[in-house]
PDB file of C-alpha atoms in Angstrom:
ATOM      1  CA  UNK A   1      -4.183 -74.668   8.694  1.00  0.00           C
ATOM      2  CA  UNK A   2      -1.014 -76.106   9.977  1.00  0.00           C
ATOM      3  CA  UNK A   3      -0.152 -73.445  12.785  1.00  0.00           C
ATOM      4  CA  UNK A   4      -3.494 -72.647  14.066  1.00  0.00           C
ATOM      5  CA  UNK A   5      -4.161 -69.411  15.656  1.00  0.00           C
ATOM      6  CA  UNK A   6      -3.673 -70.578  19.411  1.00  0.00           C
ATOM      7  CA  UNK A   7      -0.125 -71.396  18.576  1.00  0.00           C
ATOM      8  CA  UNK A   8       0.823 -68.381  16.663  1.00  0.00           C
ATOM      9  CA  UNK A   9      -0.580 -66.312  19.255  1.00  0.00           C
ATOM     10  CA  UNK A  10       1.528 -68.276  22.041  1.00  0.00           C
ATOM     11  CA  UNK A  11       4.692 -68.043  20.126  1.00  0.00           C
ATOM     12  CA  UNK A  12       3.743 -64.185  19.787  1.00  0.00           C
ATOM     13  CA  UNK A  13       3.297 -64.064  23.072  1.00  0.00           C
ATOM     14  CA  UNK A  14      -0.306 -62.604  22.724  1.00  0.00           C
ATOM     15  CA  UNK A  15      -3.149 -63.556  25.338  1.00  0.00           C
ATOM     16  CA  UNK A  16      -5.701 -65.775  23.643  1.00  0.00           C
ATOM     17  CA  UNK A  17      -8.374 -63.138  25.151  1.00  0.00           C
ATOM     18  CA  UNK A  18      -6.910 -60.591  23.558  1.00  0.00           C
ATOM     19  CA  UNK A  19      -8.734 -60.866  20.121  1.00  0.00           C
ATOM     20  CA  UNK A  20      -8.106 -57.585  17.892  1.00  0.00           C
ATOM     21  CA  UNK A  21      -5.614 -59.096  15.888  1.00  0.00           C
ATOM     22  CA  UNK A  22      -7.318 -62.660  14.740  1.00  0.00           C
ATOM     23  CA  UNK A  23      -7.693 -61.729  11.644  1.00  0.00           C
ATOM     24  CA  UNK A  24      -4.560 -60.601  10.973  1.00  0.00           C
ATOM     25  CA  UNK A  25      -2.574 -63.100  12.301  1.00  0.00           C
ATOM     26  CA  UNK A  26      -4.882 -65.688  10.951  1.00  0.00           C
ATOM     27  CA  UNK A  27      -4.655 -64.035   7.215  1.00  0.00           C
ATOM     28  CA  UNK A  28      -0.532 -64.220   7.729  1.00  0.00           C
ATOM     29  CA  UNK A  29      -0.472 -67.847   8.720  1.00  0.00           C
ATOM     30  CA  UNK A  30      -2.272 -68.625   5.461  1.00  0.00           C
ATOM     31  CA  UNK A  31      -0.123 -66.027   3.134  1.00  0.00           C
ATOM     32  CA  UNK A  32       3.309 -67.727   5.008  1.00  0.00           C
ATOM     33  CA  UNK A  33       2.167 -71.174   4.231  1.00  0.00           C
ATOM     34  CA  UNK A  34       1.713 -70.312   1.140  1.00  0.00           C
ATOM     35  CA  UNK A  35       5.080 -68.720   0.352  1.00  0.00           C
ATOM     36  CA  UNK A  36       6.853 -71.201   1.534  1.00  0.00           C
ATOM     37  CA  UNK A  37       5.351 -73.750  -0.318  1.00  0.00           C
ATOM     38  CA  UNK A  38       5.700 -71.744  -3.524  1.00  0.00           C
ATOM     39  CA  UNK A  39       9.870 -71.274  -2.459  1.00  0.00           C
ATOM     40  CA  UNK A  40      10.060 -75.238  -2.055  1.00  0.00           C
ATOM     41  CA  UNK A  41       8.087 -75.718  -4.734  1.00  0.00           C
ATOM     42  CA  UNK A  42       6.258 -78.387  -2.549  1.00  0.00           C
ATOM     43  CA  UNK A  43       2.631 -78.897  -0.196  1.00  0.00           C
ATOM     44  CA  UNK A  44       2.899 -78.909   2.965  1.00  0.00           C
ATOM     45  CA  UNK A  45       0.681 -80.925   4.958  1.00  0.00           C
ATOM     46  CA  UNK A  46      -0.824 -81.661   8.511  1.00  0.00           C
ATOM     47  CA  UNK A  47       0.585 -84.193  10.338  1.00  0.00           C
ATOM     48  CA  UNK A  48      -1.645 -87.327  10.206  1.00  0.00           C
ATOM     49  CA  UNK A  49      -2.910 -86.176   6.387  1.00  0.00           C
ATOM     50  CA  UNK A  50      -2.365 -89.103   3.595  1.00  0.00           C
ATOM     51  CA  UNK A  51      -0.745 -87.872   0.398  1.00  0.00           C
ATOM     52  CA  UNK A  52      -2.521 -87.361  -3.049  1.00  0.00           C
ATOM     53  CA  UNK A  53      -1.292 -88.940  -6.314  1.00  0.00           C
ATOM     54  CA  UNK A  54      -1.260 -86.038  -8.220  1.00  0.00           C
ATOM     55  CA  UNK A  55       2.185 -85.750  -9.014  1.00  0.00           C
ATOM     56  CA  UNK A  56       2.766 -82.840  -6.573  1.00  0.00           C
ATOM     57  CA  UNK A  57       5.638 -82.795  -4.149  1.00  0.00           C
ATOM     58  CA  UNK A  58       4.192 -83.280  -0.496  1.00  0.00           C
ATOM     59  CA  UNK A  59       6.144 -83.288   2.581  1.00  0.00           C
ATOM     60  CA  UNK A  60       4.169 -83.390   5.918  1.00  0.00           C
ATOM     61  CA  UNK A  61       5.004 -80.896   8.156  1.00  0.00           C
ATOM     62  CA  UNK A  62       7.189 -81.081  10.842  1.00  0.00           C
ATOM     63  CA  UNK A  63       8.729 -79.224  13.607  1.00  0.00           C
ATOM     64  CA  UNK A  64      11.209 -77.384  11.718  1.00  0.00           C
ATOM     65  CA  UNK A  65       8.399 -76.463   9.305  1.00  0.00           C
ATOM     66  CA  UNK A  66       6.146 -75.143  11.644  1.00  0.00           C
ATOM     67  CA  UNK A  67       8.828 -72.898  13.611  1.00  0.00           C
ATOM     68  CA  UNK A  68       8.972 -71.489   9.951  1.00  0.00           C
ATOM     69  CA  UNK A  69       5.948 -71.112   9.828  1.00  0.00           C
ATOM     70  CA  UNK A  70       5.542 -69.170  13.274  1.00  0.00           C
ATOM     71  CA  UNK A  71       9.269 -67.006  12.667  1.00  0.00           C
ATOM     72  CA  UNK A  72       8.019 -65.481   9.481  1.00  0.00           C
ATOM     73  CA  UNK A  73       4.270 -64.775  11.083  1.00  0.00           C
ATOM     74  CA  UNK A  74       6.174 -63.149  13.765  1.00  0.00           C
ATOM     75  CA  UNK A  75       8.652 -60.924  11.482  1.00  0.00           C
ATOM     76  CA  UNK A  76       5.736 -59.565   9.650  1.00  0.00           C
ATOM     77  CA  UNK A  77       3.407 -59.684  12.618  1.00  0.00           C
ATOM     78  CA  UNK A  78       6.051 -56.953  14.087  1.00  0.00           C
ATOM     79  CA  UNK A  79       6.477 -54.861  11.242  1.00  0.00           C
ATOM     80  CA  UNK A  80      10.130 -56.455  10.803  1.00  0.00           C
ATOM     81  CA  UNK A  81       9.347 -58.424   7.833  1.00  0.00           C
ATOM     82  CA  UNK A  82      11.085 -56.845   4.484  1.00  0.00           C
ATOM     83  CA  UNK A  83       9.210 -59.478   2.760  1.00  0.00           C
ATOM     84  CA  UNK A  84      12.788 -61.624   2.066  1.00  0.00           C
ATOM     85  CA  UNK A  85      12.734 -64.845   3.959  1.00  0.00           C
ATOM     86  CA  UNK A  86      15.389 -64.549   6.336  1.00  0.00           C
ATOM     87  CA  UNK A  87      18.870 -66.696   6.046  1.00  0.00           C
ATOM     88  CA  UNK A  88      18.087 -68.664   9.360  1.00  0.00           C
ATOM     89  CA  UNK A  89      14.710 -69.148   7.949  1.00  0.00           C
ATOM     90  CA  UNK A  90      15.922 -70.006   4.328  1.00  0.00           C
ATOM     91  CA  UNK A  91      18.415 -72.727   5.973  1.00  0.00           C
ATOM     92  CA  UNK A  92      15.633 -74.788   7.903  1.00  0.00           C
ATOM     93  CA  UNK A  93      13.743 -74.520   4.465  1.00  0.00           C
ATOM     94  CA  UNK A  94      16.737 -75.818   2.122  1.00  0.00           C
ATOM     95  CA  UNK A  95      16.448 -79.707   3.033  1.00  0.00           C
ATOM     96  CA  UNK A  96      12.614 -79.344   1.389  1.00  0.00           C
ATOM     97  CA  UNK A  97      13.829 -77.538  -1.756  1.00  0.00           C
ATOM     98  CA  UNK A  98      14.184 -78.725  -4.944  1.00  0.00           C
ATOM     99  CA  UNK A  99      17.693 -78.467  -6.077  1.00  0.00           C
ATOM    100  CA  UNK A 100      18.995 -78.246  -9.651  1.00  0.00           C
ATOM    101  CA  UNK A 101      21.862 -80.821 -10.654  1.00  0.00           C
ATOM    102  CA  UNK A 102      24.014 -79.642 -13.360  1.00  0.00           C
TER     103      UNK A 102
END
């Protein structure tokens, strides 16, 4: 994984003793990586990781990416998450999307 639970439950601001919600959390951090990849139309991948020739778009992730990453684990963590990626969200994701010309 590229957020790995000890950071998600920091940025949720969740004691790592408190456990009850592991699997949760860890299930969302897998389901958000994988909906942002499918909206960039990309792979993201850990930093240090050596890209495939496979044809696939890969970006390694960054920062920016794993804030994203984190946010949208939040939003549905709390119950806020309509299932839309959010604008602020959507803008730190453009610069990795693939963008029609014409």
């Amino acid at each position: 994984m590229i957020v790995d639970l000890t950071d998600a439950k920091r940025f949720l601001q969740i004691e790592e003793e408190m456990t009850e919600h592991d699997p949760l959390i860890t299930s969302l951090i897998e389901a958000v990586h994988k909906r942002i990849q499918r909206e960039c139309n990309c792979v993201f991948l850990p930093s240090g990781s050596s890209y495939p020739d496979d044809g696939k778009r890969y970006f390694i992730a960054d920062d920016d990416i794993l804030l994203v990453i984190k946010i949208l684990v939040c939003e549905f963590f709390e119950g806020r998450g309509s299932g839309n990626i959010p604008s602020h969200v959507d803008f730190m994701l453009h610069p990795y999307k693939e963008h029609a010309i014409g």
